[in-house]
mmCIF file of C-alpha atoms in Angstrom:
data_model
loop_
_atom_site.group_PDB
_atom_site.id
_atom_site.type_symbol
_atom_site.label_atom_id
_atom_site.label_comp_id
_atom_site.label_asym_id
_atom_site.label_seq_id
_atom_site.Cartn_x
_atom_site.Cartn_y
_atom_site.Cartn_z
ATOM 1 C CA ALA A 22 -4.321 -18.560 -15.974
ATOM 2 C CA THR A 23 -6.007 -19.272 -12.649
ATOM 3 C CA ARG A 24 -4.042 -16.504 -10.930
ATOM 4 C CA ALA A 25 -4.806 -14.024 -13.723
ATOM 5 C CA ALA A 26 -8.521 -14.858 -13.493
ATOM 6 C CA ALA A 27 -8.518 -14.410 -9.731
ATOM 7 C CA VAL A 28 -6.750 -11.056 -10.083
ATOM 8 C CA GLY A 29 -9.250 -9.945 -12.724
ATOM 9 C CA GLN A 30 -12.165 -10.920 -10.476
ATOM 10 C CA GLY A 31 -10.601 -9.229 -7.457
ATOM 11 C CA SER A 32 -10.739 -12.508 -5.540
ATOM 12 C CA VAL A 33 -7.069 -12.821 -4.530
ATOM 13 C CA ALA A 34 -6.914 -13.102 -0.735
ATOM 14 C CA ARG A 35 -4.819 -10.340 0.846
ATOM 15 C CA GLY A 36 -3.820 -10.410 4.505
ATOM 16 C CA SER A 37 -2.937 -6.730 4.590
ATOM 17 C CA ALA A 38 -4.087 -3.495 2.985
ATOM 18 C CA ILE A 39 -0.545 -2.085 3.155
ATOM 19 C CA SER A 40 1.824 -4.817 1.927
ATOM 20 C CA ALA A 41 1.128 -7.465 -0.716
ATOM 21 C CA TRP A 42 2.828 -10.622 -1.946
ATOM 22 C CA LEU A 43 3.055 -10.899 -5.721
ATOM 23 C CA PRO A 44 4.018 -14.401 -6.953
ATOM 24 C CA ILE A 45 6.140 -14.347 -10.107
ATOM 25 C CA ILE A 46 7.503 -17.903 -10.343
ATOM 26 C CA TYR A 47 6.382 -21.272 -8.962
ATOM 27 C CA GLY A 48 8.347 -24.448 -8.296
ATOM 28 C CA CYS A 49 12.100 -25.012 -8.235
ATOM 29 C CA ASP A 50 14.787 -26.437 -10.547
ATOM 30 C CA LYS A 51 17.620 -26.321 -8.027
ATOM 31 C CA THR A 52 19.481 -29.282 -6.583
ATOM 32 C CA CYS A 53 19.589 -28.625 -2.833
ATOM 33 C CA THR A 54 19.811 -32.092 -1.341
ATOM 34 C CA TYR A 55 17.995 -31.153 1.888
ATOM 35 C CA CYS A 56 14.930 -29.591 0.195
ATOM 36 C CA ILE A 57 11.635 -31.194 -0.824
ATOM 37 C CA VAL A 58 10.328 -28.254 -2.897
ATOM 38 C CA PRO A 59 11.513 -29.484 -6.337
ATOM 39 C CA PHE A 60 9.632 -32.726 -5.684
ATOM 40 C CA SER A 61 6.538 -31.238 -4.040
ATOM 41 C CA ARG A 62 6.031 -28.205 -6.283
ATOM 42 C CA GLY A 63 7.581 -29.301 -9.556
ATOM 43 C CA PRO A 64 9.868 -27.448 -11.959
ATOM 44 C CA GLU A 65 10.113 -23.661 -12.216
ATOM 45 C CA ARG A 66 7.188 -22.033 -13.994
ATOM 46 C CA SER A 67 7.341 -18.287 -14.559
ATOM 47 C CA ARG A 68 4.150 -16.245 -14.800
ATOM 48 C CA PRO A 69 3.710 -14.212 -17.990
ATOM 49 C CA PHE A 70 5.511 -10.863 -17.778
ATOM 50 C CA ASP A 71 2.447 -8.730 -18.601
ATOM 51 C CA ASP A 72 0.242 -10.581 -16.085
ATOM 52 C CA ILE A 73 2.645 -9.660 -13.293
ATOM 53 C CA VAL A 74 2.925 -6.004 -14.331
ATOM 54 C CA ASP A 75 -0.862 -5.782 -14.618
ATOM 55 C CA GLU A 76 -1.278 -7.212 -11.112
ATOM 56 C CA ALA A 77 1.287 -4.723 -9.789
ATOM 57 C CA ARG A 78 -0.652 -1.908 -11.473
ATOM 58 C CA ARG A 79 -3.855 -3.064 -9.761
ATOM 59 C CA LEU A 80 -2.083 -3.223 -6.389
ATOM 60 C CA ALA A 81 -0.837 0.339 -6.868
ATOM 61 C CA ALA A 82 -4.345 1.518 -7.774
ATOM 62 C CA ALA A 83 -5.696 -0.208 -4.639
ATOM 63 C CA GLY A 84 -3.298 1.820 -2.485
ATOM 64 C CA TYR A 85 -0.703 -0.806 -1.553
ATOM 65 C CA ARG A 86 2.487 0.838 -0.307
ATOM 66 C CA GLU A 87 4.746 -2.203 -0.522
ATOM 67 C CA VAL A 88 4.880 -5.186 -2.860
ATOM 68 C CA THR A 89 7.136 -8.234 -2.481
ATOM 69 C CA LEU A 90 7.835 -10.306 -5.596
ATOM 70 C CA LEU A 91 7.682 -13.906 -4.499
ATOM 71 C CA GLY A 92 9.177 -17.196 -5.623
ATOM 72 C CA GLN A 93 11.138 -20.131 -4.296
ATOM 73 C CA ASN A 94 13.989 -18.773 -6.420
ATOM 74 C CA VAL A 95 12.731 -15.397 -7.496
ATOM 75 C CA ASN A 96 15.812 -14.386 -9.462
ATOM 76 C CA SER A 97 15.399 -17.417 -11.740
ATOM 77 C CA TYR A 98 12.363 -15.657 -13.194
ATOM 78 C CA GLY A 99 11.845 -15.823 -16.952
ATOM 79 C CA HIS A 100 14.330 -18.484 -18.086
ATOM 80 C CA ASP A 101 11.445 -20.798 -19.052
ATOM 81 C CA LEU A 102 9.455 -18.163 -20.985
ATOM 82 C CA ALA A 103 9.607 -17.853 -24.773
ATOM 83 C CA PRO A 104 11.996 -15.273 -26.250
ATOM 84 C CA GLU A 105 10.317 -12.080 -27.504
ATOM 85 C CA PRO A 106 11.666 -9.280 -29.722
ATOM 86 C CA ARG A 107 10.913 -6.683 -27.028
ATOM 87 C CA PHE A 108 13.409 -8.446 -24.728
ATOM 88 C CA ALA A 109 16.162 -8.751 -27.362
ATOM 89 C CA HIS A 110 18.398 -6.505 -25.225
ATOM 90 C CA VAL A 111 18.373 -9.055 -22.383
ATOM 91 C CA ASP A 112 21.758 -10.676 -22.831
ATOM 92 C CA ALA A 113 22.772 -12.530 -19.680
ATOM 93 C CA GLU A 114 24.558 -15.701 -18.657
ATOM 94 C CA ARG A 115 24.365 -17.743 -15.499
ATOM 95 C CA TRP A 116 27.705 -17.537 -13.712
ATOM 96 C CA ALA A 117 27.167 -20.713 -11.676
ATOM 97 C CA GLY A 118 25.239 -23.957 -11.869
ATOM 98 C CA ARG A 119 23.544 -25.414 -14.937
ATOM 99 C CA GLN A 120 23.835 -23.165 -17.980
ATOM 100 C CA LEU A 121 20.624 -21.847 -19.558
ATOM 101 C CA ASP A 122 19.795 -19.926 -22.717
ATOM 102 C CA LEU A 123 18.576 -16.655 -21.224
ATOM 103 C CA HIS A 124 18.832 -14.491 -24.359
ATOM 104 C CA GLY A 125 15.746 -12.514 -25.354
ATOM 105 C CA ARG A 126 13.737 -13.658 -22.357
ATOM 106 C CA PRO A 127 12.481 -11.375 -19.571
ATOM 107 C CA ASP A 128 14.384 -11.645 -16.292
ATOM 108 C CA LEU A 129 13.868 -10.313 -12.772
ATOM 109 C CA ALA A 130 15.817 -7.153 -13.627
ATOM 110 C CA GLU A 131 13.448 -6.429 -16.528
ATOM 111 C CA LEU A 132 10.430 -7.075 -14.313
ATOM 112 C CA ILE A 133 11.720 -4.803 -11.543
ATOM 113 C CA ARG A 134 12.345 -1.990 -14.014
ATOM 114 C CA ALA A 135 8.827 -2.363 -15.453
ATOM 115 C CA ILE A 136 7.159 -2.250 -12.020
ATOM 116 C CA ASP A 137 9.392 0.619 -10.895
ATOM 117 C CA GLY A 138 8.322 2.364 -14.104
ATOM 118 C CA LEU A 139 4.692 2.478 -12.918
ATOM 119 C CA ARG A 140 4.449 6.116 -11.796
ATOM 120 C CA THR A 141 1.877 8.444 -10.291
ATOM 121 C CA ALA A 142 0.821 11.701 -11.959
ATOM 122 C CA ASP A 143 3.632 13.546 -10.153
ATOM 123 C CA GLY A 144 6.263 11.066 -11.383
ATOM 124 C CA ARG A 145 6.785 9.106 -8.175
ATOM 125 C CA PRO A 146 6.813 5.292 -8.094
ATOM 126 C CA ALA A 147 3.210 4.076 -7.922
ATOM 127 C CA ILE A 148 4.438 1.355 -5.534
ATOM 128 C CA PRO A 149 6.823 3.161 -3.164
ATOM 129 C CA ARG A 150 8.492 0.006 -1.860
ATOM 130 C CA LEU A 151 9.402 -3.009 -3.973
ATOM 131 C CA ARG A 152 11.048 -6.119 -2.484
ATOM 132 C CA PHE A 153 11.753 -9.671 -3.686
ATOM 133 C CA VAL A 154 12.390 -13.049 -1.998
ATOM 134 C CA THR A 155 13.991 -15.546 -2.084
ATOM 135 C CA SER A 156 17.198 -15.135 -4.081
ATOM 136 C CA HIS A 157 19.553 -17.949 -4.999
ATOM 137 C CA PRO A 158 23.202 -17.012 -5.617
ATOM 138 C CA TRP A 159 23.134 -18.930 -8.954
ATOM 139 C CA ASP A 160 21.060 -16.277 -10.690
ATOM 140 C CA LEU A 161 22.270 -13.068 -9.073
ATOM 141 C CA SER A 162 23.207 -11.368 -12.333
ATOM 142 C CA ASP A 163 24.943 -8.064 -12.989
ATOM 143 C CA ARG A 164 21.713 -6.960 -14.682
ATOM 144 C CA LEU A 165 19.808 -7.549 -11.453
ATOM 145 C CA ILE A 166 22.399 -5.679 -9.394
ATOM 146 C CA ALA A 167 22.171 -2.728 -11.806
ATOM 147 C CA ALA A 168 18.367 -2.709 -11.475
ATOM 148 C CA LEU A 169 18.642 -2.637 -7.667
ATOM 149 C CA ALA A 170 20.929 0.392 -7.932
ATOM 150 C CA ASP A 171 18.874 2.225 -10.572
ATOM 151 C CA CYS A 172 15.270 1.795 -9.411
ATOM 152 C CA PRO A 173 14.188 4.128 -6.584
ATOM 153 C CA SER A 174 11.281 1.921 -5.491
ATOM 154 C CA VAL A 175 13.503 -1.122 -4.789
ATOM 155 C CA CYS A 176 14.218 -1.342 -1.064
ATOM 156 C CA GLU A 177 17.824 -1.438 0.097
ATOM 157 C CA HIS A 178 17.641 -4.970 1.457
ATOM 158 C CA LEU A 179 18.651 -8.360 0.089
ATOM 159 C CA HIS A 180 17.948 -11.815 1.491
ATOM 160 C CA LEU A 181 20.659 -14.084 0.090
ATOM 161 C CA PRO A 182 20.770 -17.569 1.648
ATOM 162 C CA VAL A 183 24.293 -18.986 2.031
ATOM 163 C CA GLN A 184 23.438 -22.114 4.125
ATOM 164 C CA SER A 185 27.065 -22.900 5.023
ATOM 165 C CA GLY A 186 30.441 -21.213 5.126
ATOM 166 C CA ASP A 187 32.315 -24.257 3.826
ATOM 167 C CA ASP A 188 32.677 -25.279 0.175
ATOM 168 C CA VAL A 189 32.692 -29.023 0.885
ATOM 169 C CA VAL A 190 29.431 -28.754 2.824
ATOM 170 C CA LEU A 191 27.945 -26.572 0.072
ATOM 171 C CA ARG A 192 28.781 -29.272 -2.506
ATOM 172 C CA ARG A 193 27.148 -31.906 -0.296
ATOM 173 C CA MET A 194 24.117 -29.614 -0.048
ATOM 174 C CA GLY A 195 23.997 -29.295 -3.855
ATOM 175 C CA ARG A 196 24.257 -25.499 -3.706
ATOM 176 C CA GLN A 197 26.398 -25.138 -6.886
ATOM 177 C CA TYR A 198 28.483 -22.154 -5.783
ATOM 178 C CA THR A 199 31.563 -21.568 -3.658
ATOM 179 C CA ILE A 200 32.041 -19.116 -0.802
ATOM 180 C CA GLU A 201 34.391 -17.161 -3.092
ATOM 181 C CA HIS A 202 31.578 -16.806 -5.665
ATOM 182 C CA TYR A 203 29.091 -15.833 -2.971
ATOM 183 C CA GLU A 204 31.362 -13.173 -1.469
ATOM 184 C CA GLU A 205 32.105 -11.742 -4.933
ATOM 185 C CA ARG A 206 28.405 -11.275 -5.642
ATOM 186 C CA LEU A 207 27.844 -9.708 -2.238
ATOM 187 C CA ALA A 208 30.774 -7.311 -2.644
ATOM 188 C CA ARG A 209 29.410 -6.184 -6.003
ATOM 189 C CA ILE A 210 25.953 -5.608 -4.519
ATOM 190 C CA ARG A 211 27.335 -3.583 -1.611
ATOM 191 C CA GLU A 212 29.372 -1.501 -4.032
ATOM 192 C CA ALA A 213 26.321 -0.843 -6.232
ATOM 193 C CA VAL A 214 23.890 -0.171 -3.355
ATOM 194 C CA PRO A 215 25.823 1.442 -0.473
ATOM 195 C CA GLY A 216 24.238 0.773 2.908
ATOM 196 C CA ILE A 217 22.160 -2.185 1.710
ATOM 197 C CA THR A 218 21.136 -4.516 4.536
ATOM 198 C CA VAL A 219 21.723 -8.230 4.012
ATOM 199 C CA SER A 220 20.087 -11.244 5.644
ATOM 200 C CA THR A 221 20.711 -14.931 5.080
ATOM 201 C CA ASP A 222 19.735 -18.518 5.932
ATOM 202 C CA VAL A 223 22.129 -21.002 7.554
ATOM 203 C CA ILE A 224 21.824 -24.712 8.312
ATOM 204 C CA VAL A 225 24.140 -26.102 10.992
ATOM 205 C CA GLY A 226 24.895 -29.765 11.574
ATOM 206 C CA PHE A 227 24.303 -30.883 7.980
ATOM 207 C CA CYS A 228 25.387 -34.426 7.127
ATOM 208 C CA GLY A 229 29.114 -34.826 7.702
ATOM 209 C CA GLU A 230 29.711 -31.274 8.944
ATOM 210 C CA THR A 231 32.930 -31.238 10.968
ATOM 211 C CA GLU A 232 33.755 -28.799 13.744
ATOM 212 C CA ALA A 233 36.255 -27.095 11.436
ATOM 213 C CA GLN A 234 33.593 -26.692 8.750
ATOM 214 C CA PHE A 235 31.181 -25.208 11.289
ATOM 215 C CA GLN A 236 33.893 -22.763 12.383
ATOM 216 C CA GLY A 237 34.118 -21.724 8.722
ATOM 217 C CA THR A 238 30.464 -20.711 8.882
ATOM 218 C CA LEU A 239 31.125 -18.607 11.990
ATOM 219 C CA ARG A 240 34.044 -16.916 10.208
ATOM 220 C CA LEU A 241 31.768 -16.152 7.267
ATOM 221 C CA LEU A 242 29.220 -14.488 9.559
ATOM 222 C CA GLU A 243 31.960 -12.319 11.023
ATOM 223 C CA ALA A 244 33.393 -11.462 7.595
ATOM 224 C CA VAL A 245 30.062 -10.615 5.960
ATOM 225 C CA SER A 246 28.469 -8.960 9.022
ATOM 226 C CA TYR A 247 24.864 -9.846 8.237
ATOM 227 C CA ASP A 248 22.039 -7.718 9.557
ATOM 228 C CA GLN A 249 19.960 -10.819 10.250
ATOM 229 C CA VAL A 250 20.496 -14.576 10.115
ATOM 230 C CA PHE A 251 17.758 -17.199 10.048
ATOM 231 C CA ALA A 252 19.405 -20.369 11.336
ATOM 232 C CA ALA A 253 18.267 -23.927 11.921
ATOM 233 C CA ALA A 254 19.801 -27.252 12.853
ATOM 234 C CA TYR A 255 19.573 -29.821 10.072
ATOM 235 C CA SER A 256 16.828 -32.390 10.267
ATOM 236 C CA PRO A 257 16.155 -34.903 7.465
ATOM 237 C CA ARG A 258 13.091 -34.400 5.271
ATOM 238 C CA PRO A 259 11.598 -37.638 3.904
ATOM 239 C CA GLY A 260 11.926 -37.873 0.128
ATOM 240 C CA THR A 261 14.965 -35.603 -0.162
ATOM 241 C CA PRO A 262 18.331 -36.803 -1.539
ATOM 242 C CA ALA A 263 20.042 -35.932 1.758
ATOM 243 C CA THR A 264 18.239 -38.815 3.470
ATOM 244 C CA LYS A 265 20.707 -41.082 1.623
ATOM 245 C CA LEU A 266 23.557 -39.348 3.475
ATOM 246 C CA PRO A 267 24.381 -40.281 7.084
ATOM 247 C CA ASP A 268 22.799 -37.817 9.523
ATOM 248 C CA ASP A 269 25.909 -38.191 11.650
ATOM 249 C CA VAL A 270 26.110 -34.966 13.674
ATOM 250 C CA PRO A 271 24.705 -35.806 17.140
ATOM 251 C CA PRO A 272 21.630 -33.797 18.257
ATOM 252 C CA ASP A 273 23.469 -32.238 21.201
ATOM 253 C CA VAL A 274 26.263 -31.065 18.879
ATOM 254 C CA LYS A 275 23.675 -29.567 16.497
ATOM 255 C CA ARG A 276 22.055 -27.691 19.387
ATOM 256 C CA ARG A 277 25.395 -26.405 20.653
ATOM 257 C CA ARG A 278 26.430 -25.216 17.184
ATOM 258 C CA LEU A 279 23.085 -23.523 16.627
ATOM 259 C CA ASN A 280 23.257 -21.711 19.968
ATOM 260 C CA GLU A 281 26.861 -20.684 19.321
ATOM 261 C CA LEU A 282 25.954 -19.290 15.919
ATOM 262 C CA LEU A 283 22.910 -17.421 17.240
ATOM 263 C CA ALA A 284 24.963 -15.922 20.072
ATOM 264 C CA LEU A 285 27.597 -14.702 17.618
ATOM 265 C CA GLN A 286 24.964 -13.234 15.306
ATOM 266 C CA GLU A 287 23.215 -11.477 18.197
ATOM 267 C CA GLY A 288 26.381 -9.475 18.793
ATOM 268 C CA ILE A 289 26.816 -8.762 15.080
ATOM 269 C CA GLY A 290 23.160 -7.714 14.737
ATOM 270 C CA LEU A 291 23.477 -5.381 17.720
ATOM 271 C CA GLU A 292 26.575 -3.772 16.240
ATOM 272 C CA ARG A 293 24.850 -3.352 12.859
ATOM 273 C CA ASN A 294 21.778 -1.813 14.492
ATOM 274 C CA ARG A 295 23.813 0.572 16.655
ATOM 275 C CA ALA A 296 25.037 2.170 13.430
ATOM 276 C CA TRP A 297 21.493 3.536 13.042
ATOM 277 C CA LEU A 298 21.502 5.414 16.352
ATOM 278 C CA GLY A 299 20.898 9.124 15.888
ATOM 279 C CA ARG A 300 19.805 8.692 12.271
ATOM 280 C CA GLU A 301 16.423 9.391 10.752
ATOM 281 C CA VAL A 302 14.778 6.576 8.831
ATOM 282 C CA ASP A 303 11.590 6.269 6.806
ATOM 283 C CA VAL A 304 9.310 3.705 8.424
ATOM 284 C CA LEU A 305 6.237 2.152 6.841
ATOM 285 C CA VAL A 306 3.957 1.703 9.856
ATOM 286 C CA GLU A 307 2.401 -1.758 9.712
ATOM 287 C CA GLY A 308 0.254 -1.828 12.818
ATOM 288 C CA ILE A 309 -0.406 -1.177 16.473
ATOM 289 C CA THR A 310 1.712 -3.224 18.882
ATOM 290 C CA PRO A 311 -0.397 -4.962 21.558
ATOM 291 C CA PRO A 312 0.830 -4.003 25.044
ATOM 292 C CA ARG A 313 2.748 -6.682 26.929
ATOM 293 C CA SER A 314 3.116 -6.467 30.694
ATOM 294 C CA HIS A 315 6.904 -6.757 30.689
ATOM 295 C CA ASP A 316 7.374 -4.098 27.979
ATOM 296 C CA HIS A 317 6.274 -1.008 29.900
ATOM 297 C CA ALA A 318 9.679 -0.112 31.313
ATOM 298 C CA ALA A 319 11.481 -0.502 27.989
ATOM 299 C CA ASP A 320 8.749 1.420 26.178
ATOM 300 C CA ALA A 321 8.918 4.242 28.681
ATOM 301 C CA ASN A 322 12.683 4.450 28.235
ATOM 302 C CA ALA A 323 12.451 4.314 24.461
ATOM 303 C CA ALA A 324 9.935 7.123 24.124
ATOM 304 C CA PRO A 325 10.101 9.374 27.176
ATOM 305 C CA GLY A 326 7.090 11.572 27.549
ATOM 306 C CA ALA A 327 5.292 10.132 24.510
ATOM 307 C CA ALA A 328 1.961 9.854 26.293
ATOM 308 C CA GLU A 329 2.304 13.329 27.792
ATOM 309 C CA ARG A 330 3.046 14.866 24.393
ATOM 310 C CA ASP A 331 0.100 13.174 22.723
ATOM 311 C CA PRO A 332 -2.545 11.377 24.806
ATOM 312 C CA ASP A 333 -3.740 9.563 21.662
ATOM 313 C CA ALA A 334 -0.321 7.998 21.031
ATOM 314 C CA VAL A 335 -0.093 4.202 20.939
ATOM 315 C CA ALA A 336 2.760 1.753 20.450
ATOM 316 C CA LEU A 337 3.334 1.180 16.737
ATOM 317 C CA ALA A 338 5.677 -0.995 14.703
ATOM 318 C CA GLY A 339 6.877 -0.827 11.131
ATOM 319 C CA ARG A 340 9.859 -1.467 8.911
ATOM 320 C CA SER A 341 12.526 0.670 7.349
ATOM 321 C CA ARG A 342 13.418 0.315 3.689
ATOM 322 C CA GLY A 343 16.312 -1.851 4.894
ATOM 323 C CA ASN A 344 13.742 -4.186 6.502
ATOM 324 C CA LYS A 345 14.686 -3.167 10.052
ATOM 325 C CA LEU A 346 11.877 -3.621 12.567
ATOM 326 C CA VAL A 347 11.239 -0.228 14.208
ATOM 327 C CA HIS A 348 9.105 0.425 17.313
ATOM 328 C CA LEU A 349 7.696 3.912 17.910
ATOM 329 C CA TYR A 350 4.811 5.841 19.408
ATOM 330 C CA GLY A 351 2.235 7.671 17.325
ATOM 331 C CA ARG A 352 -1.431 7.974 16.538
ATOM 332 C CA PRO A 353 -3.287 4.968 15.121
ATOM 333 C CA THR A 354 -3.881 7.005 11.955
ATOM 334 C CA ALA A 355 -0.172 6.524 11.157
ATOM 335 C CA VAL A 356 -0.813 2.864 10.259
ATOM 336 C CA GLY A 357 -0.318 2.428 6.528
ATOM 337 C CA THR A 358 1.717 5.594 6.119
ATOM 338 C CA GLU A 359 5.430 6.223 5.789
ATOM 339 C CA VAL A 360 6.796 8.368 8.599
ATOM 340 C CA ALA A 361 10.192 9.786 9.564
ATOM 341 C CA VAL A 362 11.553 8.286 12.790
ATOM 342 C CA HIS A 363 14.618 9.389 14.748
ATOM 343 C CA ILE A 364 16.360 6.248 16.067
ATOM 344 C CA ASP A 365 17.016 6.496 19.822
ATOM 345 C CA HIS A 366 17.632 2.863 20.806
ATOM 346 C CA ALA A 367 19.136 -0.198 19.121
ATOM 347 C CA GLY A 368 18.793 -3.834 20.136
ATOM 348 C CA PRO A 369 20.050 -6.928 18.305
ATOM 349 C CA TYR A 370 16.734 -7.521 16.539
ATOM 350 C CA ALA A 371 14.931 -4.165 16.389
ATOM 351 C CA LEU A 372 15.226 -0.406 16.635
ATOM 352 C CA ARG A 373 13.171 2.087 18.648
ATOM 353 C CA GLY A 374 12.659 5.693 17.762
ATOM 354 C CA THR A 375 10.733 8.938 18.074
ATOM 355 C CA LEU A 376 8.264 10.057 15.446
ATOM 356 C CA ARG A 377 9.316 13.239 13.730
ATOM 357 C CA LEU A 378 6.144 15.340 13.729
ATOM 358 C CA PRO A 379 5.554 17.690 10.760
#
């Protein structure tokens, strides 16, 4: 109710006029032993379906180009809402973890389709780019995968935390799925949405992790070929169940494993990004990049003659629909618009390209 009132009064704080966060579910019901969120934020509480669609409609009317649906476990949305006749067609089951009665309740797939269904007078999506974070593999349903494939506004990117590449470690973490389950979901997504980019979260050095189990995580990274990996070495959080487990991986071993994983992923990320060389991508320009003294040589190489072609050109940065960071040169008026960029250079973490002028 508080959120709905704030939206109605126009008092929701927004850090950008281009991209907006749209919370859809609060709290967490999951059992991850290393995480404090279920204790600090309470059980999952989904916002009413119509409140979210109304807020999305207001964001579209205000000119937002990109909206990210937000929740600790965003694809758990709706399981705690009351069944309604209008959602009678929602017939889904959880394939992992604790079973829930999901029949007749709105889910993330239904919400995505409703927001994608907001259209301008010419029939285009009123919100051109729709994203969602964070997903938990428990609730990655076939209905959600179908919505990703069917809805043109949904960006071709998925963040799907795996945390470890070993089933024993996953059980100790309370993650409730196996690597086989995870890879099956990912294969189905990649089949439904060809070219989708995938990022993940990994924790190294969790309680009891052996060298062989860590090597399993490295093998998973190689097998999946993630576009981006957010990795951290495990550190105990007071109040979490994992504090009852021995934190028995020495700090120097944690650091070594983290560095080894990051080095491997840097090579994988570079290879993934090189696949974009020579291609044209749509980039939503997010802002002007402040000049840094050590960047001038790389910038000059990335965009030869940019200043000569257009004296008003500045360094800009934005993201592709696949959530790739793209650097380019263009006029400041490009901020907030979607532009076509020819990719000339690929690094492990970002792309550089040339603006395709009309």
